[in-house]
Amino acid sequence: MITALYPGSFDPLTHGHLDIVDRAAGIFDRVVIAVLENPSKQPLFTTGERVAMIRESLGDRKGVEVSTFSGLTIDFARQVGARVIVRGLRAVSDFESEFQMALMNRRLEPDVTTVFIPTSLRHLFLSSSLIKELAEFGGDISEFVPANVVGPLKQRLTAGTPRP
Ligand code: PNS
């Protein structure tokens, strides 16, 4: 039984993230999506909102769970019994920082292996920050995020709506 941890900010979840979840779920027995609670970042959505949106987007997918964590990813990987950390790779530009993080995590816990899953060509250019910018200026985001994320994202980015 291999558990894989898929950590990230997911602010908000995109179709690119869901693609990685599906691929990971096709390989590993249990996938734990872990939403980072990071007090030093100013997120668009609270961790509770992000978890609720992810759960709704997952529908009836089997073998996939959603949790929040704070602190080090590797500590949370140990806590949930994960032997694998999954990260999606979009382009070469992702590689350096992802490689650094993977090596640091390996140093902290040699028994946990980071596995990179390449994103599909369709999602190559997708990022949560780009989508937020698109939404902020009235662009159509429905192609890039799950249907249940479209409304909250547009609403949150409407001028005058306070962020959490
Ligand atoms: O979706 P993101 O923002 O690219 O995810 C980054 C994340 C949450 C995976 C990374 O920042 C992280 O693991 N943060 C927790 C602190 C940690 O363990 N850092 C790496 C080793 S020092």
mmCIF file with all atom_site columns, C-alpha atoms and ligand atoms in Angstrom:
data_model
loop_
_atom_site.group_PDB
_atom_site.id
_atom_site.type_symbol
_atom_site.label_atom_id
_atom_site.label_alt_id
_atom_site.label_comp_id
_atom_site.label_asym_id
_atom_site.label_entity_id
_atom_site.label_seq_id
_atom_site.pdbx_PDB_ins_code
_atom_site.Cartn_x
_atom_site.Cartn_y
_atom_site.Cartn_z
_atom_site.occupancy
_atom_site.B_iso_or_equiv
_atom_site.pdbx_formal_charge
_atom_site.auth_seq_id
_atom_site.auth_comp_id
_atom_site.auth_asym_id
_atom_site.auth_atom_id
_atom_site.pdbx_PDB_model_num
ATOM   1   C CA  . MET A 1 1   ? 0.000   0.000  0.000   1.00 0.00 ? 1   MET A CA  1
ATOM   2   C CA  . ILE A 1 2   ? 1.777   3.153  -1.161  1.00 0.00 ? 2   ILE A CA  1
ATOM   3   C CA  . THR A 1 3   ? 0.568   6.546  0.021   1.00 0.00 ? 3   THR A CA  1
ATOM   4   C CA  . ALA A 1 4   ? 1.593   9.607  -1.996  1.00 0.00 ? 4   ALA A CA  1
ATOM   5   C CA  . LEU A 1 5   ? 1.427   13.119 -0.624  1.00 0.00 ? 5   LEU A CA  1
ATOM   6   C CA  . TYR A 1 6   ? 0.602   15.899 -3.086  1.00 0.00 ? 6   TYR A CA  1
ATOM   7   C CA  . PRO A 1 7   ? 1.441   19.159 -1.270  1.00 0.00 ? 7   PRO A CA  1
ATOM   8   C CA  . GLY A 1 8   ? 0.809   22.666 -2.536  1.00 0.00 ? 8   GLY A CA  1
ATOM   9   C CA  . SER A 1 9   ? -0.897  25.992 -2.103  1.00 0.00 ? 9   SER A CA  1
ATOM   10  C CA  . PHE A 1 10  ? -3.858  25.222 -4.396  1.00 0.00 ? 10  PHE A CA  1
ATOM   11  C CA  . ASP A 1 11  ? -4.928  28.865 -4.293  1.00 0.00 ? 11  ASP A CA  1
ATOM   12  C CA  . PRO A 1 12  ? -7.056  27.917 -6.183  1.00 0.00 ? 12  PRO A CA  1
ATOM   13  C CA  . LEU A 1 13  ? -7.154  24.377 -7.585  1.00 0.00 ? 13  LEU A CA  1
ATOM   14  C CA  . THR A 1 14  ? -6.764  24.260 -11.393 1.00 0.00 ? 14  THR A CA  1
ATOM   15  C CA  . HIS A 1 15  ? -7.386  21.642 -14.065 1.00 0.00 ? 15  HIS A CA  1
ATOM   16  C CA  . GLY A 1 16  ? -3.602  21.223 -14.110 1.00 0.00 ? 16  GLY A CA  1
ATOM   17  C CA  . HIS A 1 17  ? -3.650  20.149 -10.434 1.00 0.00 ? 17  HIS A CA  1
ATOM   18  C CA  . LEU A 1 18  ? -6.565  17.764 -11.058 1.00 0.00 ? 18  LEU A CA  1
ATOM   19  C CA  . ASP A 1 19  ? -4.672  16.166 -13.926 1.00 0.00 ? 19  ASP A CA  1
ATOM   20  C CA  . ILE A 1 20  ? -1.739  15.475 -11.582 1.00 0.00 ? 20  ILE A CA  1
ATOM   21  C CA  . VAL A 1 21  ? -4.116  14.082 -8.920  1.00 0.00 ? 21  VAL A CA  1
ATOM   22  C CA  . ASP A 1 22  ? -5.653  11.697 -11.458 1.00 0.00 ? 22  ASP A CA  1
ATOM   23  C CA  . ARG A 1 23  ? -2.290  10.523 -12.705 1.00 0.00 ? 23  ARG A CA  1
ATOM   24  C CA  . ALA A 1 24  ? -1.010  10.006 -9.149  1.00 0.00 ? 24  ALA A CA  1
ATOM   25  C CA  . ALA A 1 25  ? -4.200  8.143  -8.206  1.00 0.00 ? 25  ALA A CA  1
ATOM   26  C CA  . GLY A 1 26  ? -3.599  5.838  -11.182 1.00 0.00 ? 26  GLY A CA  1
ATOM   27  C CA  . ILE A 1 27  ? -0.191  4.889  -9.808  1.00 0.00 ? 27  ILE A CA  1
ATOM   28  C CA  . PHE A 1 28  ? -0.481  4.987  -6.019  1.00 0.00 ? 28  PHE A CA  1
ATOM   29  C CA  . ASP A 1 29  ? -2.985  3.347  -3.677  1.00 0.00 ? 29  ASP A CA  1
ATOM   30  C CA  . ARG A 1 30  ? -3.761  6.479  -1.685  1.00 0.00 ? 30  ARG A CA  1
ATOM   31  C CA  . VAL A 1 31  ? -3.188  10.123 -2.582  1.00 0.00 ? 31  VAL A CA  1
ATOM   32  C CA  . VAL A 1 32  ? -3.318  12.770 0.136   1.00 0.00 ? 32  VAL A CA  1
ATOM   33  C CA  . ILE A 1 33  ? -3.681  16.293 -1.224  1.00 0.00 ? 33  ILE A CA  1
ATOM   34  C CA  . ALA A 1 34  ? -2.098  18.560 1.395   1.00 0.00 ? 34  ALA A CA  1
ATOM   35  C CA  . VAL A 1 35  ? -2.981  22.249 1.420   1.00 0.00 ? 35  VAL A CA  1
ATOM   36  C CA  . LEU A 1 36  ? -0.272  24.338 3.050   1.00 0.00 ? 36  LEU A CA  1
ATOM   37  C CA  . GLU A 1 37  ? -1.339  26.743 5.772   1.00 0.00 ? 37  GLU A CA  1
ATOM   38  C CA  . ASN A 1 38  ? 1.266   29.409 5.296   1.00 0.00 ? 38  ASN A CA  1
ATOM   39  C CA  . PRO A 1 39  ? 0.867   32.435 7.577   1.00 0.00 ? 39  PRO A CA  1
ATOM   40  C CA  . SER A 1 40  ? 3.575   34.353 5.704   1.00 0.00 ? 40  SER A CA  1
ATOM   41  C CA  . LYS A 1 41  ? 1.639   34.235 2.413   1.00 0.00 ? 41  LYS A CA  1
ATOM   42  C CA  . GLN A 1 42  ? -1.474  36.265 1.687   1.00 0.00 ? 42  GLN A CA  1
ATOM   43  C CA  . PRO A 1 43  ? -3.727  33.724 -0.021  1.00 0.00 ? 43  PRO A CA  1
ATOM   44  C CA  . LEU A 1 44  ? -6.840  34.542 -2.007  1.00 0.00 ? 44  LEU A CA  1
ATOM   45  C CA  . PHE A 1 45  ? -8.795  31.760 -0.287  1.00 0.00 ? 45  PHE A CA  1
ATOM   46  C CA  . THR A 1 46  ? -8.557  30.529 3.301   1.00 0.00 ? 46  THR A CA  1
ATOM   47  C CA  . THR A 1 47  ? -7.271  26.988 3.761   1.00 0.00 ? 47  THR A CA  1
ATOM   48  C CA  . GLY A 1 48  ? -10.816 25.918 4.737   1.00 0.00 ? 48  GLY A CA  1
ATOM   49  C CA  . GLU A 1 49  ? -12.203 27.377 1.508   1.00 0.00 ? 49  GLU A CA  1
ATOM   50  C CA  . ARG A 1 50  ? -9.491  25.710 -0.548  1.00 0.00 ? 50  ARG A CA  1
ATOM   51  C CA  . VAL A 1 51  ? -10.103 22.318 1.071   1.00 0.00 ? 51  VAL A CA  1
ATOM   52  C CA  . ALA A 1 52  ? -13.876 22.631 0.510   1.00 0.00 ? 52  ALA A CA  1
ATOM   53  C CA  . MET A 1 53  ? -13.385 23.582 -3.150  1.00 0.00 ? 53  MET A CA  1
ATOM   54  C CA  . ILE A 1 54  ? -10.932 20.718 -3.719  1.00 0.00 ? 54  ILE A CA  1
ATOM   55  C CA  . ARG A 1 55  ? -13.286 18.206 -2.079  1.00 0.00 ? 55  ARG A CA  1
ATOM   56  C CA  . GLU A 1 56  ? -16.154 19.391 -4.260  1.00 0.00 ? 56  GLU A CA  1
ATOM   57  C CA  . SER A 1 57  ? -14.016 19.276 -7.416  1.00 0.00 ? 57  SER A CA  1
ATOM   58  C CA  . LEU A 1 58  ? -12.872 15.723 -6.644  1.00 0.00 ? 58  LEU A CA  1
ATOM   59  C CA  . GLY A 1 59  ? -16.434 14.403 -6.779  1.00 0.00 ? 59  GLY A CA  1
ATOM   60  C CA  . ASP A 1 60  ? -16.460 10.656 -6.202  1.00 0.00 ? 60  ASP A CA  1
ATOM   61  C CA  . ARG A 1 61  ? -12.801 9.966  -7.033  1.00 0.00 ? 61  ARG A CA  1
ATOM   62  C CA  . LYS A 1 62  ? -11.617 7.001  -4.985  1.00 0.00 ? 62  LYS A CA  1
ATOM   63  C CA  . GLY A 1 63  ? -8.387  6.820  -3.000  1.00 0.00 ? 63  GLY A CA  1
ATOM   64  C CA  . VAL A 1 64  ? -7.927  10.585 -2.814  1.00 0.00 ? 64  VAL A CA  1
ATOM   65  C CA  . GLU A 1 65  ? -8.090  12.567 0.450   1.00 0.00 ? 65  GLU A CA  1
ATOM   66  C CA  . VAL A 1 66  ? -7.649  16.244 1.283   1.00 0.00 ? 66  VAL A CA  1
ATOM   67  C CA  . SER A 1 67  ? -5.885  17.634 4.378   1.00 0.00 ? 67  SER A CA  1
ATOM   68  C CA  . THR A 1 68  ? -4.215  20.792 5.551   1.00 0.00 ? 68  THR A CA  1
ATOM   69  C CA  . PHE A 1 69  ? -0.763  21.065 7.071   1.00 0.00 ? 69  PHE A CA  1
ATOM   70  C CA  . SER A 1 70  ? 1.631   23.636 8.397   1.00 0.00 ? 70  SER A CA  1
ATOM   71  C CA  . GLY A 1 71  ? 5.387   23.442 8.821   1.00 0.00 ? 71  GLY A CA  1
ATOM   72  C CA  . LEU A 1 72  ? 7.503   21.067 6.792   1.00 0.00 ? 72  LEU A CA  1
ATOM   73  C CA  . THR A 1 73  ? 6.039   18.913 4.051   1.00 0.00 ? 73  THR A CA  1
ATOM   74  C CA  . ILE A 1 74  ? 8.299   16.039 5.051   1.00 0.00 ? 74  ILE A CA  1
ATOM   75  C CA  . ASP A 1 75  ? 6.921   16.032 8.600   1.00 0.00 ? 75  ASP A CA  1
ATOM   76  C CA  . PHE A 1 76  ? 3.406   15.797 7.215   1.00 0.00 ? 76  PHE A CA  1
ATOM   77  C CA  . ALA A 1 77  ? 4.510   13.042 4.817   1.00 0.00 ? 77  ALA A CA  1
ATOM   78  C CA  . ARG A 1 78  ? 5.729   11.046 7.836   1.00 0.00 ? 78  ARG A CA  1
ATOM   79  C CA  . GLN A 1 79  ? 2.505   11.797 9.700   1.00 0.00 ? 79  GLN A CA  1
ATOM   80  C CA  . VAL A 1 80  ? 0.294   10.344 6.952   1.00 0.00 ? 80  VAL A CA  1
ATOM   81  C CA  . GLY A 1 81  ? 2.676   7.471  6.229   1.00 0.00 ? 81  GLY A CA  1
ATOM   82  C CA  . ALA A 1 82  ? 3.574   8.687  2.720   1.00 0.00 ? 82  ALA A CA  1
ATOM   83  C CA  . ARG A 1 83  ? 6.579   7.131  0.983   1.00 0.00 ? 83  ARG A CA  1
ATOM   84  C CA  . VAL A 1 84  ? 6.180   9.406  -2.003  1.00 0.00 ? 84  VAL A CA  1
ATOM   85  C CA  . ILE A 1 85  ? 5.802   13.149 -2.519  1.00 0.00 ? 85  ILE A CA  1
ATOM   86  C CA  . VAL A 1 86  ? 4.201   14.043 -5.839  1.00 0.00 ? 86  VAL A CA  1
ATOM   87  C CA  . ARG A 1 87  ? 4.900   17.300 -7.626  1.00 0.00 ? 87  ARG A CA  1
ATOM   88  C CA  . GLY A 1 88  ? 3.711   18.358 -11.059 1.00 0.00 ? 88  GLY A CA  1
ATOM   89  C CA  . LEU A 1 89  ? 6.300   19.734 -13.457 1.00 0.00 ? 89  LEU A CA  1
ATOM   90  C CA  . ARG A 1 90  ? 5.266   22.182 -16.120 1.00 0.00 ? 90  ARG A CA  1
ATOM   91  C CA  . ALA A 1 91  ? 8.366   23.558 -17.742 1.00 0.00 ? 91  ALA A CA  1
ATOM   92  C CA  . VAL A 1 92  ? 12.123  23.679 -17.344 1.00 0.00 ? 92  VAL A CA  1
ATOM   93  C CA  . SER A 1 93  ? 11.624  26.812 -15.273 1.00 0.00 ? 93  SER A CA  1
ATOM   94  C CA  . ASP A 1 94  ? 9.937   24.723 -12.545 1.00 0.00 ? 94  ASP A CA  1
ATOM   95  C CA  . PHE A 1 95  ? 12.758  22.255 -12.470 1.00 0.00 ? 95  PHE A CA  1
ATOM   96  C CA  . GLU A 1 96  ? 15.472  24.001 -10.486 1.00 0.00 ? 96  GLU A CA  1
ATOM   97  C CA  . SER A 1 97  ? 13.407  24.951 -7.458  1.00 0.00 ? 97  SER A CA  1
ATOM   98  C CA  . GLU A 1 98  ? 11.543  21.624 -7.516  1.00 0.00 ? 98  GLU A CA  1
ATOM   99  C CA  . PHE A 1 99  ? 14.816  19.720 -7.689  1.00 0.00 ? 99  PHE A CA  1
ATOM   100 C CA  . GLN A 1 100 ? 16.212  21.706 -4.743  1.00 0.00 ? 100 GLN A CA  1
ATOM   101 C CA  . MET A 1 101 ? 13.096  21.011 -2.710  1.00 0.00 ? 101 MET A CA  1
ATOM   102 C CA  . ALA A 1 102 ? 13.180  17.302 -3.594  1.00 0.00 ? 102 ALA A CA  1
ATOM   103 C CA  . LEU A 1 103 ? 16.828  17.018 -2.542  1.00 0.00 ? 103 LEU A CA  1
ATOM   104 C CA  . MET A 1 104 ? 16.212  18.851 0.716   1.00 0.00 ? 104 MET A CA  1
ATOM   105 C CA  . ASN A 1 105 ? 13.252  16.618 1.501   1.00 0.00 ? 105 ASN A CA  1
ATOM   106 C CA  . ARG A 1 106 ? 15.341  13.554 0.666   1.00 0.00 ? 106 ARG A CA  1
ATOM   107 C CA  . ARG A 1 107 ? 18.056  14.739 2.979   1.00 0.00 ? 107 ARG A CA  1
ATOM   108 C CA  . LEU A 1 108 ? 15.535  15.276 5.759   1.00 0.00 ? 108 LEU A CA  1
ATOM   109 C CA  . GLU A 1 109 ? 13.943  11.853 5.182   1.00 0.00 ? 109 GLU A CA  1
ATOM   110 C CA  . PRO A 1 110 ? 15.775  9.418  2.882   1.00 0.00 ? 110 PRO A CA  1
ATOM   111 C CA  . ASP A 1 111 ? 12.849  6.977  2.913   1.00 0.00 ? 111 ASP A CA  1
ATOM   112 C CA  . VAL A 1 112 ? 10.514  9.419  1.150   1.00 0.00 ? 112 VAL A CA  1
ATOM   113 C CA  . THR A 1 113 ? 10.983  9.840  -2.607  1.00 0.00 ? 113 THR A CA  1
ATOM   114 C CA  . THR A 1 114 ? 9.770   12.790 -4.652  1.00 0.00 ? 114 THR A CA  1
ATOM   115 C CA  . VAL A 1 115 ? 8.155   11.788 -7.923  1.00 0.00 ? 115 VAL A CA  1
ATOM   116 C CA  . PHE A 1 116 ? 7.693   14.422 -10.629 1.00 0.00 ? 116 PHE A CA  1
ATOM   117 C CA  . ILE A 1 117 ? 4.724   14.032 -12.906 1.00 0.00 ? 117 ILE A CA  1
ATOM   118 C CA  . PRO A 1 118 ? 4.875   16.048 -16.118 1.00 0.00 ? 118 PRO A CA  1
ATOM   119 C CA  . THR A 1 119 ? 1.814   18.122 -16.771 1.00 0.00 ? 119 THR A CA  1
ATOM   120 C CA  . SER A 1 120 ? -0.113  17.567 -19.991 1.00 0.00 ? 120 SER A CA  1
ATOM   121 C CA  . LEU A 1 121 ? 0.662   19.829 -22.933 1.00 0.00 ? 121 LEU A CA  1
ATOM   122 C CA  . ARG A 1 122 ? -2.786  21.325 -22.467 1.00 0.00 ? 122 ARG A CA  1
ATOM   123 C CA  . HIS A 1 123 ? -1.895  22.552 -18.963 1.00 0.00 ? 123 HIS A CA  1
ATOM   124 C CA  . LEU A 1 124 ? 1.688   23.535 -19.659 1.00 0.00 ? 124 LEU A CA  1
ATOM   125 C CA  . PHE A 1 125 ? 1.125   27.237 -19.205 1.00 0.00 ? 125 PHE A CA  1
ATOM   126 C CA  . LEU A 1 126 ? -1.401  27.022 -16.360 1.00 0.00 ? 126 LEU A CA  1
ATOM   127 C CA  . SER A 1 127 ? -0.624  28.516 -12.973 1.00 0.00 ? 127 SER A CA  1
ATOM   128 C CA  . SER A 1 128 ? -2.862  29.659 -10.141 1.00 0.00 ? 128 SER A CA  1
ATOM   129 C CA  . SER A 1 129 ? -1.310  33.128 -10.224 1.00 0.00 ? 129 SER A CA  1
ATOM   130 C CA  . LEU A 1 130 ? -1.859  33.564 -13.964 1.00 0.00 ? 130 LEU A CA  1
ATOM   131 C CA  . ILE A 1 131 ? -5.468  32.465 -13.595 1.00 0.00 ? 131 ILE A CA  1
ATOM   132 C CA  . LYS A 1 132 ? -6.002  34.948 -10.744 1.00 0.00 ? 132 LYS A CA  1
ATOM   133 C CA  . GLU A 1 133 ? -4.638  37.720 -12.940 1.00 0.00 ? 133 GLU A CA  1
ATOM   134 C CA  . LEU A 1 134 ? -6.879  36.642 -15.815 1.00 0.00 ? 134 LEU A CA  1
ATOM   135 C CA  . ALA A 1 135 ? -9.922  36.617 -13.520 1.00 0.00 ? 135 ALA A CA  1
ATOM   136 C CA  . GLU A 1 136 ? -9.028  39.965 -12.013 1.00 0.00 ? 136 GLU A CA  1
ATOM   137 C CA  . PHE A 1 137 ? -9.165  41.620 -15.424 1.00 0.00 ? 137 PHE A CA  1
ATOM   138 C CA  . GLY A 1 138 ? -12.375 39.941 -16.516 1.00 0.00 ? 138 GLY A CA  1
ATOM   139 C CA  . GLY A 1 139 ? -10.897 37.136 -18.660 1.00 0.00 ? 139 GLY A CA  1
ATOM   140 C CA  . ASP A 1 140 ? -12.696 33.832 -19.115 1.00 0.00 ? 140 ASP A CA  1
ATOM   141 C CA  . ILE A 1 141 ? -11.288 31.357 -16.602 1.00 0.00 ? 141 ILE A CA  1
ATOM   142 C CA  . SER A 1 142 ? -13.853 28.595 -17.067 1.00 0.00 ? 142 SER A CA  1
ATOM   143 C CA  . GLU A 1 143 ? -11.498 26.583 -19.263 1.00 0.00 ? 143 GLU A CA  1
ATOM   144 C CA  . PHE A 1 144 ? -8.757  26.526 -16.640 1.00 0.00 ? 144 PHE A CA  1
ATOM   145 C CA  . VAL A 1 145 ? -10.399 25.792 -13.286 1.00 0.00 ? 145 VAL A CA  1
ATOM   146 C CA  . PRO A 1 146 ? -13.109 23.315 -12.192 1.00 0.00 ? 146 PRO A CA  1
ATOM   147 C CA  . ALA A 1 147 ? -16.679 24.627 -12.547 1.00 0.00 ? 147 ALA A CA  1
ATOM   148 C CA  . ASN A 1 148 ? -17.154 25.044 -8.780  1.00 0.00 ? 148 ASN A CA  1
ATOM   149 C CA  . VAL A 1 149 ? -14.087 27.301 -8.551  1.00 0.00 ? 149 VAL A CA  1
ATOM   150 C CA  . VAL A 1 150 ? -15.172 29.751 -11.279 1.00 0.00 ? 150 VAL A CA  1
ATOM   151 C CA  . GLY A 1 151 ? -17.835 31.572 -9.219  1.00 0.00 ? 151 GLY A CA  1
ATOM   152 C CA  . PRO A 1 152 ? -15.858 31.989 -5.963  1.00 0.00 ? 152 PRO A CA  1
ATOM   153 C CA  . LEU A 1 153 ? -12.780 33.099 -7.909  1.00 0.00 ? 153 LEU A CA  1
ATOM   154 C CA  . LYS A 1 154 ? -14.653 35.763 -9.868  1.00 0.00 ? 154 LYS A CA  1
ATOM   155 C CA  . GLN A 1 155 ? -16.440 36.904 -6.723  1.00 0.00 ? 155 GLN A CA  1
ATOM   156 C CA  . ARG A 1 156 ? -13.269 37.100 -4.617  1.00 0.00 ? 156 ARG A CA  1
ATOM   157 C CA  . LEU A 1 157 ? -11.475 39.117 -7.250  1.00 0.00 ? 157 LEU A CA  1
ATOM   158 C CA  . THR A 1 158 ? -14.261 41.599 -7.766  1.00 0.00 ? 158 THR A CA  1
ATOM   159 C CA  . ALA A 1 159 ? -13.051 45.011 -6.690  1.00 0.00 ? 159 ALA A CA  1
ATOM   160 C CA  . GLY A 1 160 ? -13.880 45.784 -3.104  1.00 0.00 ? 160 GLY A CA  1
ATOM   161 C CA  . THR A 1 161 ? -14.315 42.183 -1.939  1.00 0.00 ? 161 THR A CA  1
ATOM   162 C CA  . PRO A 1 162 ? -12.011 41.775 1.060   1.00 0.00 ? 162 PRO A CA  1
ATOM   163 C CA  . ARG A 1 163 ? -9.500  38.934 0.962   1.00 0.00 ? 163 ARG A CA  1
ATOM   164 C CA  . PRO A 1 164 ? -9.190  36.646 3.976   1.00 0.00 ? 164 PRO A CA  1
HETATM 165 O O1  . PNS B 2 .   ? 1.837   25.014 -4.831  1.00 0.00 ? 1   PNS B O1  1
HETATM 166 P P1  . PNS B 2 .   ? 3.172   25.500 -4.383  1.00 0.00 ? 1   PNS B P1  1
HETATM 167 O O2  . PNS B 2 .   ? 3.039   26.881 -3.760  1.00 0.00 ? 1   PNS B O2  1
HETATM 168 O O3  . PNS B 2 .   ? 4.202   25.445 -5.482  1.00 0.00 ? 1   PNS B O3  1
HETATM 169 O O4  . PNS B 2 .   ? 3.658   24.487 -3.216  1.00 0.00 ? 1   PNS B O4  1
HETATM 170 C C1  . PNS B 2 .   ? 4.881   24.666 -2.549  1.00 0.00 ? 1   PNS B C1  1
HETATM 171 C C2  . PNS B 2 .   ? 4.970   23.758 -1.312  1.00 0.00 ? 1   PNS B C2  1
HETATM 172 C C3  . PNS B 2 .   ? 3.798   23.956 -0.393  1.00 0.00 ? 1   PNS B C3  1
HETATM 173 C C4  . PNS B 2 .   ? 5.010   22.300 -1.749  1.00 0.00 ? 1   PNS B C4  1
HETATM 174 C C5  . PNS B 2 .   ? 6.313   24.090 -0.603  1.00 0.00 ? 1   PNS B C5  1
HETATM 175 O O5  . PNS B 2 .   ? 6.404   25.457 -0.415  1.00 0.00 ? 1   PNS B O5  1
HETATM 176 C C6  . PNS B 2 .   ? 6.465   23.382 0.738   1.00 0.00 ? 1   PNS B C6  1
HETATM 177 O O6  . PNS B 2 .   ? 6.678   22.191 0.798   1.00 0.00 ? 1   PNS B O6  1
HETATM 178 N N1  . PNS B 2 .   ? 6.351   24.176 1.841   1.00 0.00 ? 1   PNS B N1  1
HETATM 179 C C7  . PNS B 2 .   ? 6.434   23.670 3.201   1.00 0.00 ? 1   PNS B C7  1
HETATM 180 C C8  . PNS B 2 .   ? 7.837   23.920 3.793   1.00 0.00 ? 1   PNS B C8  1
HETATM 181 C C9  . PNS B 2 .   ? 8.802   22.882 3.269   1.00 0.00 ? 1   PNS B C9  1
HETATM 182 O O7  . PNS B 2 .   ? 8.709   21.722 3.603   1.00 0.00 ? 1   PNS B O7  1
HETATM 183 N N2  . PNS B 2 .   ? 9.737   23.321 2.373   1.00 0.00 ? 1   PNS B N2  1
HETATM 184 C C10 . PNS B 2 .   ? 10.648  22.433 1.665   1.00 0.00 ? 1   PNS B C10 1
HETATM 185 C C11 . PNS B 2 .   ? 11.835  21.971 2.477   1.00 0.00 ? 1   PNS B C11 1
HETATM 186 S S1  . PNS B 2 .   ? 12.724  23.222 3.308   1.00 0.00 ? 1   PNS B S1  1
#
